[in-house]
XYZ file of N, CA, C and O in Angstrom:
748
model
N 92.452 24.175 -13.461
C 92.250 23.080 -12.541
C 93.557 22.317 -12.388
O 94.253 22.070 -13.368
N 93.880 21.967 -11.156
C 95.098 21.212 -10.893
C 94.900 19.750 -11.264
O 93.808 19.207 -11.121
N 95.966 19.106 -11.716
C 95.870 17.666 -11.956
C 95.756 16.924 -10.630
O 96.062 17.453 -9.572
N 95.315 15.688 -10.708
C 95.175 14.854 -9.514
C 96.525 14.195 -9.230
O 97.159 13.655 -10.140
N 96.980 14.219 -7.984
C 98.256 13.571 -7.669
C 98.236 12.086 -8.022
O 97.222 11.409 -7.846
N 99.365 11.607 -8.507
C 99.494 10.197 -8.879
C 100.374 9.427 -7.902
O 100.384 8.200 -7.922
N 101.126 10.150 -7.075
C 102.024 9.520 -6.111
C 102.044 10.342 -4.828
O 101.783 11.547 -4.842
N 102.388 9.676 -3.736
C 102.536 10.345 -2.450
C 103.678 9.670 -1.704
O 103.873 8.461 -1.826
N 104.457 10.469 -0.975
C 105.458 9.878 -0.080
C 105.349 10.522 1.285
O 104.854 11.644 1.432
N 105.780 9.778 2.288
C 105.732 10.239 3.673
C 107.127 10.612 4.138
O 108.101 9.951 3.778
N 107.202 11.672 4.926
C 108.486 12.106 5.455
C 108.271 12.759 6.813
O 107.147 13.131 7.163
N 109.351 12.908 7.560
C 109.273 13.506 8.888
C 110.600 14.158 9.240
O 111.637 13.826 8.660
N 110.553 15.082 10.207
C 111.775 15.722 10.652
C 111.591 16.462 11.964
O 110.474 16.778 12.361
N 112.717 16.726 12.620
C 112.741 17.471 13.876
C 113.818 18.537 13.762
O 114.901 18.279 13.225
N 113.521 19.733 14.258
C 114.500 20.815 14.271
C 114.493 21.549 15.597
O 113.455 21.638 16.256
N 115.663 22.072 15.980
C 115.805 22.804 17.247
C 116.581 24.092 16.978
O 117.631 24.070 16.317
N 116.061 25.203 17.499
C 116.739 26.499 17.364
C 116.117 27.471 18.353
O 114.990 27.276 18.800
N 116.816 28.550 18.649
C 116.281 29.524 19.604
C 115.094 30.297 19.026
O 114.277 30.836 19.768
N 114.972 30.344 17.697
C 113.841 31.000 17.031
C 112.866 29.937 16.512
O 113.292 28.960 15.883
N 111.556 30.107 16.739
C 110.602 29.081 16.297
C 110.586 28.856 14.788
O 110.485 27.715 14.333
N 110.694 29.925 13.993
C 110.674 29.767 12.541
C 111.893 28.989 12.055
O 111.800 28.152 11.149
N 113.038 29.229 12.663
C 114.250 28.506 12.275
C 114.161 27.045 12.711
O 114.606 26.149 11.980
N 113.562 26.771 13.852
C 113.354 25.375 14.272
C 112.470 24.657 13.254
O 112.729 23.503 12.898
N 111.440 25.348 12.760
C 110.578 24.781 11.723
C 111.382 24.513 10.449
O 111.288 23.437 9.854
N 112.203 25.474 10.040
C 113.065 25.293 8.862
C 113.971 24.077 9.033
O 114.125 23.265 8.109
N 114.560 23.928 10.199
C 115.441 22.778 10.450
C 114.667 21.462 10.428
O 115.193 20.435 9.983
N 113.419 21.478 10.899
C 112.589 20.269 10.823
C 112.295 19.922 9.367
O 112.350 18.747 8.975
N 112.016 20.942 8.551
C 111.797 20.698 7.118
C 113.066 20.172 6.452
O 113.010 19.291 5.585
N 114.238 20.693 6.857
C 115.507 20.179 6.326
C 115.688 18.711 6.688
O 116.111 17.909 5.860
N 115.376 18.386 7.939
C 115.496 16.999 8.383
C 114.552 16.093 7.587
O 114.874 14.938 7.316
N 113.394 16.635 7.187
C 112.424 15.896 6.373
C 112.785 15.926 4.891
O 112.151 15.256 4.078
N 113.778 16.733 4.517
C 114.275 16.866 3.141
C 113.273 17.545 2.196
O 113.230 17.251 1.008
N 112.475 18.482 2.752
C 111.509 19.216 1.926
C 111.610 20.732 2.147
O 110.680 21.478 1.857
N 112.758 21.192 2.625
C 112.915 22.608 2.958
C 112.979 23.519 1.741
O 112.754 24.726 1.864
N 113.263 23.004 0.564
C 113.403 23.851 -0.625
C 112.087 24.046 -1.364
O 112.050 24.657 -2.427
N 110.998 23.542 -0.790
C 109.703 23.602 -1.451
C 108.879 24.770 -0.943
O 109.037 25.194 0.208
N 107.979 25.262 -1.778
C 106.930 26.185 -1.349
C 105.737 25.306 -1.015
O 104.971 24.902 -1.896
N 105.624 24.967 0.258
C 104.635 23.987 0.689
C 103.245 24.605 0.810
O 103.076 25.665 1.408
N 102.278 23.921 0.252
C 100.879 24.297 0.348
C 100.172 23.139 1.035
O 100.170 22.026 0.516
N 99.622 23.408 2.202
C 98.955 22.328 2.923
C 97.522 22.178 2.423
O 96.830 23.163 2.143
N 97.127 20.935 2.288
C 95.786 20.592 1.824
C 95.166 19.627 2.823
O 95.833 19.142 3.731
N 93.890 19.347 2.620
C 93.197 18.457 3.547
C 93.493 16.993 3.234
O 94.502 16.692 2.612
N 92.628 16.120 3.596
C 93.009 14.756 3.908
C 92.536 13.653 2.970
O 92.302 12.545 3.403
N 92.403 13.907 1.692
C 91.961 12.854 0.779
C 93.150 12.302 -0.001
O 93.921 13.046 -0.594
N 93.272 10.977 0.003
C 94.249 10.278 -0.835
C 93.529 9.957 -2.139
O 92.565 9.187 -2.145
N 93.949 10.564 -3.253
C 93.225 10.363 -4.508
C 93.195 8.900 -4.946
O 94.109 8.129 -4.634
N 92.159 8.518 -5.683
C 92.139 7.167 -6.245
C 93.397 6.930 -7.078
O 93.909 7.853 -7.728
N 93.892 5.732 -7.040
C 95.062 5.293 -7.822
C 96.352 6.065 -7.510
O 97.297 6.052 -8.292
N 96.378 6.750 -6.387
C 97.588 7.470 -5.974
C 98.517 6.459 -5.324
O 98.202 5.861 -4.298
N 99.677 6.276 -5.918
C 100.622 5.242 -5.489
C 101.530 5.768 -4.385
O 102.082 6.865 -4.479
N 101.676 4.964 -3.325
C 102.595 5.290 -2.235
C 104.011 4.930 -2.673
O 104.268 3.796 -3.081
N 104.899 5.926 -2.629
C 106.304 5.693 -2.968
C 107.155 6.013 -1.746
O 106.689 6.642 -0.797
N 108.405 5.602 -1.778
C 109.294 5.863 -0.647
C 109.792 7.309 -0.682
O 109.779 7.962 -1.731
N 110.260 7.765 0.444
C 110.881 9.095 0.525
C 112.076 9.162 -0.426
O 112.275 10.166 -1.106
N 112.846 8.077 -0.493
C 114.013 8.047 -1.384
C 113.627 8.185 -2.849
O 114.390 8.721 -3.643
N 112.443 7.707 -3.217
C 111.961 7.871 -4.594
C 111.391 9.270 -4.814
O 111.533 9.843 -5.892
N 110.716 9.808 -3.796
C 110.000 11.065 -3.949
C 110.857 12.308 -3.917
O 110.673 13.222 -4.727
N 111.808 12.374 -2.992
C 112.607 13.589 -2.825
C 113.338 14.002 -4.109
O 113.333 15.194 -4.446
N 113.945 13.075 -4.859
C 114.637 13.513 -6.083
C 113.719 14.116 -7.154
O 114.198 14.791 -8.061
N 112.407 13.916 -7.036
C 111.485 14.494 -8.020
C 111.142 15.941 -7.704
O 110.475 16.603 -8.499
N 111.581 16.441 -6.542
C 111.277 17.805 -6.129
C 112.255 18.798 -6.742
O 113.450 18.536 -6.805
N 111.736 19.941 -7.169
C 112.582 21.009 -7.701
C 112.561 22.176 -6.717
O 111.489 22.541 -6.211
N 113.710 22.781 -6.412
C 113.732 23.917 -5.493
C 112.769 25.018 -5.947
O 112.717 25.372 -7.130
N 111.982 25.513 -5.015
C 111.028 26.576 -5.299
C 109.688 26.106 -5.831
O 108.752 26.908 -5.953
N 109.578 24.837 -6.122
C 108.335 24.286 -6.655
C 107.199 24.425 -5.639
O 107.404 24.253 -4.437
N 106.009 24.742 -6.113
C 104.834 24.709 -5.257
C 104.488 23.243 -5.073
O 104.267 22.514 -6.032
N 104.495 22.806 -3.817
C 104.359 21.396 -3.491
C 103.206 21.215 -2.506
O 103.212 21.814 -1.437
N 102.264 20.390 -2.887
C 101.100 20.141 -2.043
C 101.400 19.017 -1.059
O 102.018 18.014 -1.415
N 100.947 19.208 0.174
C 101.183 18.186 1.199
C 100.106 18.273 2.279
O 99.437 19.286 2.426
N 99.968 17.179 3.004
C 99.216 17.173 4.255
C 100.285 17.216 5.332
O 101.203 16.390 5.326
N 100.220 18.195 6.229
C 101.280 18.392 7.223
C 100.739 18.396 8.642
O 99.714 19.000 8.920
N 101.473 17.724 9.506
C 101.259 17.819 10.950
C 102.495 18.508 11.518
O 103.618 18.198 11.121
N 102.277 19.448 12.447
C 103.392 20.227 13.002
C 103.138 20.489 14.479
O 102.059 20.935 14.848
N 104.138 20.202 15.285
C 104.053 20.477 16.720
C 105.340 21.158 17.149
O 106.419 20.846 16.638
N 105.233 22.089 18.096
C 106.429 22.785 18.562
C 106.272 23.196 20.019
O 105.166 23.378 20.511
N 107.416 23.323 20.682
C 107.433 23.737 22.073
C 108.768 24.397 22.401
O 109.771 24.127 21.742
N 108.740 25.253 23.405
C 109.992 25.760 23.967
C 110.071 25.416 25.456
O 110.868 25.983 26.187
N 109.241 24.465 25.885
C 109.256 24.000 27.268
C 110.217 22.826 27.399
O 110.033 21.798 26.746
N 111.263 22.961 28.205
C 112.231 21.870 28.361
C 111.549 20.562 28.768
O 110.722 20.530 29.678
N 111.861 19.510 28.019
C 111.363 18.181 28.341
C 109.945 17.865 27.902
O 109.512 16.726 28.005
N 109.215 18.851 27.409
C 107.827 18.583 26.996
C 107.823 17.743 25.728
O 108.483 18.072 24.742
N 107.074 16.656 25.765
C 106.989 15.764 24.605
C 106.059 16.342 23.550
O 104.947 16.773 23.870
N 106.519 16.323 22.303
C 105.693 16.732 21.167
C 105.730 15.621 20.125
O 106.694 14.846 20.048
N 104.673 15.559 19.323
C 104.622 14.583 18.243
C 103.780 15.136 17.106
O 102.768 15.803 17.335
N 104.213 14.863 15.895
C 103.478 15.198 14.678
C 103.380 13.915 13.860
O 104.403 13.291 13.572
N 102.155 13.523 13.523
C 101.946 12.245 12.842
C 101.036 12.388 11.640
O 100.092 13.183 11.650
N 101.317 11.579 10.653
C 100.458 11.427 9.480
C 100.000 9.975 9.457
O 100.821 9.063 9.571
N 98.699 9.770 9.309
C 98.136 8.433 9.148
C 97.599 8.291 7.740
O 97.125 9.266 7.136
N 97.674 7.090 7.207
C 97.242 6.836 5.830
C 96.407 5.566 5.817
O 96.814 4.556 6.410
N 95.239 5.610 5.174
C 94.388 4.431 5.013
C 94.006 4.317 3.542
O 93.437 5.253 2.970
N 94.354 3.165 2.961
C 94.089 2.953 1.535
C 93.052 1.845 1.346
O 93.168 0.782 1.948
N 92.061 2.100 0.495
C 91.062 1.070 0.220
C 91.626 -0.002 -0.711
O 92.570 0.252 -1.457
N 91.047 -1.189 -0.648
C 91.492 -2.269 -1.521
C 91.232 -1.931 -2.989
O 92.046 -2.210 -3.847
N 90.100 -1.306 -3.262
C 89.744 -0.929 -4.635
C 90.509 0.345 -5.000
O 90.241 1.415 -4.442
N 91.445 0.279 -5.945
C 92.244 1.473 -6.272
C 91.430 2.600 -6.896
O 91.901 3.731 -6.956
N 90.211 2.329 -7.327
C 89.367 3.371 -7.914
C 88.661 4.200 -6.848
O 88.008 5.190 -7.165
N 88.802 3.804 -5.586
C 88.165 4.511 -4.471
C 89.221 5.357 -3.754
O 90.367 4.942 -3.618
N 88.827 6.523 -3.303
C 89.766 7.378 -2.580
C 89.997 6.867 -1.165
O 89.170 6.175 -0.582
N 91.143 7.240 -0.607
C 91.487 6.896 0.763
C 91.565 8.154 1.607
O 91.158 9.235 1.182
N 92.130 7.990 2.804
C 92.227 9.120 3.734
C 93.641 9.275 4.279
O 94.346 8.301 4.496
N 93.982 10.534 4.518
C 95.223 10.903 5.193
C 94.800 11.729 6.402
O 93.994 12.653 6.275
N 95.326 11.395 7.554
C 95.018 12.190 8.744
C 96.290 12.848 9.247
O 97.390 12.344 9.028
N 96.122 13.974 9.915
C 97.254 14.619 10.568
C 96.919 14.803 12.032
O 95.789 15.129 12.386
N 97.905 14.540 12.855
C 97.729 14.700 14.297
C 98.982 15.360 14.856
O 100.095 14.966 14.525
N 98.784 16.368 15.678
C 99.905 17.022 16.351
C 99.486 17.253 17.788
O 98.365 17.672 18.054
N 100.380 16.919 18.695
C 99.991 17.057 20.086
C 101.151 16.968 21.046
O 102.317 16.928 20.654
N 100.781 16.912 22.310
C 101.738 16.934 23.407
C 101.553 15.705 24.288
O 100.449 15.183 24.428
N 102.640 15.257 24.889
C 102.579 14.205 25.890
C 102.534 12.787 25.359
O 102.583 11.849 26.136
N 102.425 12.591 24.062
C 102.340 11.247 23.495
C 103.716 10.756 23.064
O 104.559 11.560 22.645
N 103.893 9.452 23.117
C 105.107 8.857 22.564
C 104.951 8.773 21.046
O 103.848 8.964 20.503
N 106.032 8.456 20.373
C 105.982 8.281 18.918
C 104.971 7.201 18.547
O 104.162 7.383 17.633
N 104.998 6.091 19.258
C 104.089 4.975 18.972
C 102.629 5.379 19.205
O 101.753 5.085 18.371
N 102.350 6.041 20.308
C 100.973 6.459 20.614
C 100.447 7.423 19.554
O 99.310 7.288 19.088
N 101.249 8.399 19.173
C 100.816 9.382 18.184
C 100.612 8.720 16.824
O 99.651 9.030 16.109
N 101.497 7.799 16.456
C 101.360 7.094 15.183
C 100.098 6.253 15.139
O 99.355 6.268 14.146
N 99.834 5.522 16.214
C 98.604 4.726 16.284
C 97.369 5.617 16.208
O 96.390 5.286 15.542
N 97.419 6.749 16.879
C 96.284 7.667 16.882
C 96.004 8.182 15.464
O 94.851 8.180 15.007
N 97.044 8.612 14.747
C 96.869 9.124 13.391
C 96.392 8.028 12.440
O 95.521 8.252 11.592
N 96.948 6.842 12.595
C 96.538 5.718 11.751
C 95.072 5.366 12.012
O 94.302 5.111 11.082
N 94.681 5.369 13.270
C 93.299 5.097 13.651
C 92.361 6.142 13.047
O 91.299 5.808 12.512
N 92.740 7.415 13.101
C 91.904 8.468 12.519
C 91.659 8.229 11.031
O 90.525 8.293 10.552
N 92.722 7.948 10.287
C 92.590 7.729 8.845
C 91.740 6.497 8.558
O 90.851 6.517 7.690
N 91.999 5.409 9.281
C 91.258 4.163 9.055
C 89.777 4.335 9.402
O 88.902 3.820 8.693
N 89.491 5.056 10.465
C 88.103 5.261 10.874
C 87.351 6.095 9.845
O 86.195 5.805 9.519
N 88.005 7.138 9.309
C 87.362 7.941 8.266
C 87.075 7.087 7.030
O 85.993 7.162 6.446
N 88.045 6.259 6.630
C 87.842 5.407 5.465
C 86.755 4.369 5.733
O 85.880 4.146 4.891
N 86.791 3.748 6.891
C 85.799 2.722 7.221
C 84.385 3.295 7.187
O 83.468 2.670 6.658
N 84.208 4.493 7.727
C 82.871 5.090 7.723
C 82.424 5.413 6.305
O 81.247 5.276 5.966
N 83.355 5.817 5.444
C 83.033 6.096 4.040
C 82.637 4.824 3.301
O 81.744 4.836 2.457
N 83.296 3.724 3.630
C 83.026 2.446 2.959
C 81.817 1.721 3.536
O 81.436 0.656 3.049
N 81.229 2.273 4.599
C 80.052 1.663 5.196
C 80.354 0.503 6.127
O 79.476 -0.306 6.422
N 81.587 0.412 6.602
C 81.954 -0.642 7.548
C 81.418 -0.254 8.920
O 81.705 0.820 9.421
N 80.623 -1.139 9.510
C 80.084 -0.860 10.836
C 81.113 -1.249 11.891
O 81.722 -2.317 11.811
N 81.315 -0.359 12.850
C 82.309 -0.594 13.894
C 81.890 0.127 15.155
O 81.063 1.049 15.116
N 82.469 -0.304 16.249
C 82.235 0.343 17.538
C 83.274 1.446 17.698
O 84.463 1.155 17.856
N 82.867 2.706 17.659
C 83.843 3.794 17.772
C 84.554 3.832 19.123
O 85.598 4.456 19.249
N 83.999 3.139 20.117
C 84.627 3.108 21.438
C 85.591 1.945 21.609
O 86.257 1.840 22.638
N 85.653 1.069 20.616
C 86.573 -0.075 20.690
C 88.008 0.424 20.540
O 88.266 1.464 19.916
N 88.938 -0.314 21.097
C 90.355 0.034 20.979
C 90.791 -0.076 19.521
O 90.234 -0.857 18.739
N 91.814 0.689 19.148
C 92.327 0.698 17.791
C 92.728 -0.702 17.337
O 92.426 -1.119 16.217
N 93.374 -1.470 18.192
C 93.785 -2.826 17.814
C 92.585 -3.698 17.444
O 92.664 -4.498 16.516
N 91.475 -3.527 18.147
C 90.265 -4.292 17.829
C 89.696 -3.862 16.484
O 89.313 -4.696 15.662
N 89.608 -2.552 16.265
C 89.074 -2.060 14.983
C 89.999 -2.429 13.836
O 89.540 -2.735 12.741
N 91.303 -2.410 14.067
C 92.264 -2.782 13.018
C 91.982 -4.209 12.540
O 91.981 -4.476 11.340
N 91.737 -5.112 13.472
C 91.420 -6.501 13.104
C 90.111 -6.567 12.329
O 90.011 -7.299 11.342
N 89.115 -5.809 12.757
C 87.830 -5.782 12.061
C 88.009 -5.276 10.633
O 87.500 -5.873 9.685
N 88.745 -4.192 10.469
C 88.935 -3.624 9.135
C 89.631 -4.628 8.217
O 89.309 -4.730 7.038
N 90.586 -5.377 8.759
C 91.306 -6.374 7.960
C 90.376 -7.481 7.481
O 90.552 -8.005 6.377
N 89.384 -7.838 8.279
C 88.481 -8.926 7.895
C 87.429 -8.500 6.886
O 86.807 -9.346 6.253
N 87.219 -7.196 6.688
C 86.193 -6.743 5.748
C 86.637 -6.872 4.303
O 85.823 -6.854 3.409
N 87.923 -6.966 4.065
C 88.485 -7.059 2.717
C 88.210 -5.798 1.885
O 88.210 -5.841 0.671
N 87.947 -4.660 2.560
C 87.715 -3.400 1.860
C 88.884 -2.425 2.009
O 89.034 -1.511 1.212
N 89.681 -2.618 3.060
C 90.818 -1.737 3.317
C 92.087 -2.539 3.091
O 92.283 -3.590 3.688
N 92.964 -2.045 2.201
C 94.176 -2.790 1.880
C 95.243 -2.612 2.951
O 95.918 -3.554 3.317
N 95.392 -1.399 3.463
C 96.365 -1.200 4.535
C 96.230 0.167 5.180
O 95.581 1.062 4.652
N 96.835 0.261 6.356
C 96.945 1.523 7.070
C 98.380 1.628 7.560
O 99.039 0.618 7.798
N 98.865 2.844 7.665
C 100.206 3.067 8.175
C 100.323 4.481 8.688
O 99.429 5.299 8.492
N 101.435 4.764 9.346
C 101.655 6.116 9.856
C 103.145 6.422 9.863
O 103.976 5.523 9.785
N 103.434 7.717 9.955
C 104.803 8.197 10.155
C 104.721 9.304 11.195
O 103.794 10.128 11.166
N 105.673 9.295 12.116
C 105.627 10.239 13.230
C 107.002 10.839 13.492
O 108.004 10.128 13.466
N 107.015 12.136 13.745
C 108.207 12.813 14.265
C 107.894 13.147 15.712
O 106.898 13.812 15.997
N 108.720 12.650 16.624
C 108.503 12.901 18.050
C 109.794 13.411 18.673
O 110.884 13.020 18.256
N 109.653 14.279 19.639
C 110.830 14.855 20.302
C 110.423 15.377 21.671
O 109.235 15.487 21.981
N 111.414 15.709 22.458
C 111.197 16.392 23.730
C 111.811 17.775 23.634
O 112.859 17.949 22.984
N 111.161 18.745 24.267
C 111.663 20.113 24.241
C 113.104 20.194 24.704
O 113.516 19.502 25.638
N 113.883 21.029 24.029
C 115.303 21.187 24.340
C 115.490 21.632 25.785
O 114.736 22.463 26.298
N 116.507 21.083 26.424
C 116.779 21.379 27.830
C 117.033 22.862 28.096
O 116.730 23.367 29.172
N 117.570 23.572 27.102
C 117.913 24.982 27.296
C 116.772 25.940 26.955
O 116.953 27.152 26.984
N 115.593 25.404 26.590
C 114.459 26.260 26.265
C 114.392 26.701 24.827
O 113.501 27.482 24.463
N 115.315 26.233 23.988
C 115.206 26.516 22.550
C 113.918 25.883 22.019
O 113.382 24.943 22.602
N 113.453 26.393 20.888
C 112.267 25.839 20.252
C 112.603 24.493 19.631
O 113.639 24.335 18.982
N 111.714 23.529 19.825
C 111.806 22.225 19.192
C 110.566 22.066 18.334
O 109.446 22.299 18.797
N 110.765 21.696 17.073
C 109.664 21.556 16.130
C 109.709 20.164 15.508
O 110.784 19.686 15.119
N 108.555 19.519 15.417
C 108.427 18.220 14.763
C 107.415 18.357 13.630
O 106.358 18.964 13.808
N 107.756 17.821 12.464
C 106.836 17.812 11.329
C 106.747 16.414 10.743
O 107.721 15.657 10.742
N 105.576 16.086 10.251
C 105.355 14.872 9.469
C 104.487 15.286 8.285
O 103.568 16.102 8.444
N 104.810 14.767 7.101
C 104.098 15.182 5.894
C 103.834 14.017 4.958
O 104.653 13.107 4.839
N 102.696 14.122 4.283
C 102.404 13.298 3.106
C 102.542 14.251 1.929
O 101.806 15.231 1.824
N 103.546 14.024 1.091
C 103.885 14.932 0.004
C 103.359 14.371 -1.325
O 103.708 13.241 -1.696
N 102.542 15.149 -2.006
C 101.941 14.702 -3.277
C 102.863 14.988 -4.457
O 103.523 16.023 -4.510
N 102.857 14.069 -5.387
C 103.612 14.217 -6.636
C 102.650 13.987 -7.796
O 101.664 13.266 -7.682
N 102.976 14.594 -8.927
C 102.140 14.513 -10.125
C 102.921 13.851 -11.248
O 104.145 13.949 -11.299
N 102.194 13.234 -12.142
C 102.843 12.662 -13.318
C 103.453 13.799 -14.123
O 102.889 14.889 -14.186
N 104.624 13.578 -14.716
C 105.223 14.638 -15.540
C 104.277 15.023 -16.674
O 103.569 14.189 -17.232
N 104.253 16.314 -16.991
C 103.421 16.788 -18.091
C 104.013 16.369 -19.419
O 105.229 16.349 -19.603
N 103.139 16.028 -20.344
C 103.610 15.616 -21.679
C 104.187 16.826 -22.401
O 103.676 17.931 -22.284
N 105.265 16.587 -23.125
C 105.930 17.701 -23.830
C 105.225 18.045 -25.117
O 104.500 17.342 -25.692
């Protein structure tokens, strides 16, 4: 059985190359996680999992390490086509309760729109788990205010990689990730 992650950091990157796989590699380099064997997992933020900065998290990575993450990835070779990859995070006030991580990847959205969308997804999943009643048709800004007044959700945030397809038709790839870290094993 795998241990439960104790820390998570958010990162993002964009890469461009004539080959789609190389564009993805360059996006991972831009996100500073290219040396990892990434394993994508679904969307639960474990209880007591502490959010750390990318600057704190990246130095804990070892080349070749199997690294668990929630990843959003978007790519295009259409000149000028907008792409975005976003991770949303919603943390409950009670650290003993799990939170949610959402991933969103799509076309035509700005960085801000995609980030709000991913953040809304994570917050809505958490709110429904906590039993907060809300109007699913209400705008995100309205629900955000409601969630803040319930005193059950401590915060929500997002990170987004957004780009437009390269003018020459090369592949453009955007990635956003929530990267899990584990407490060091006792010697």
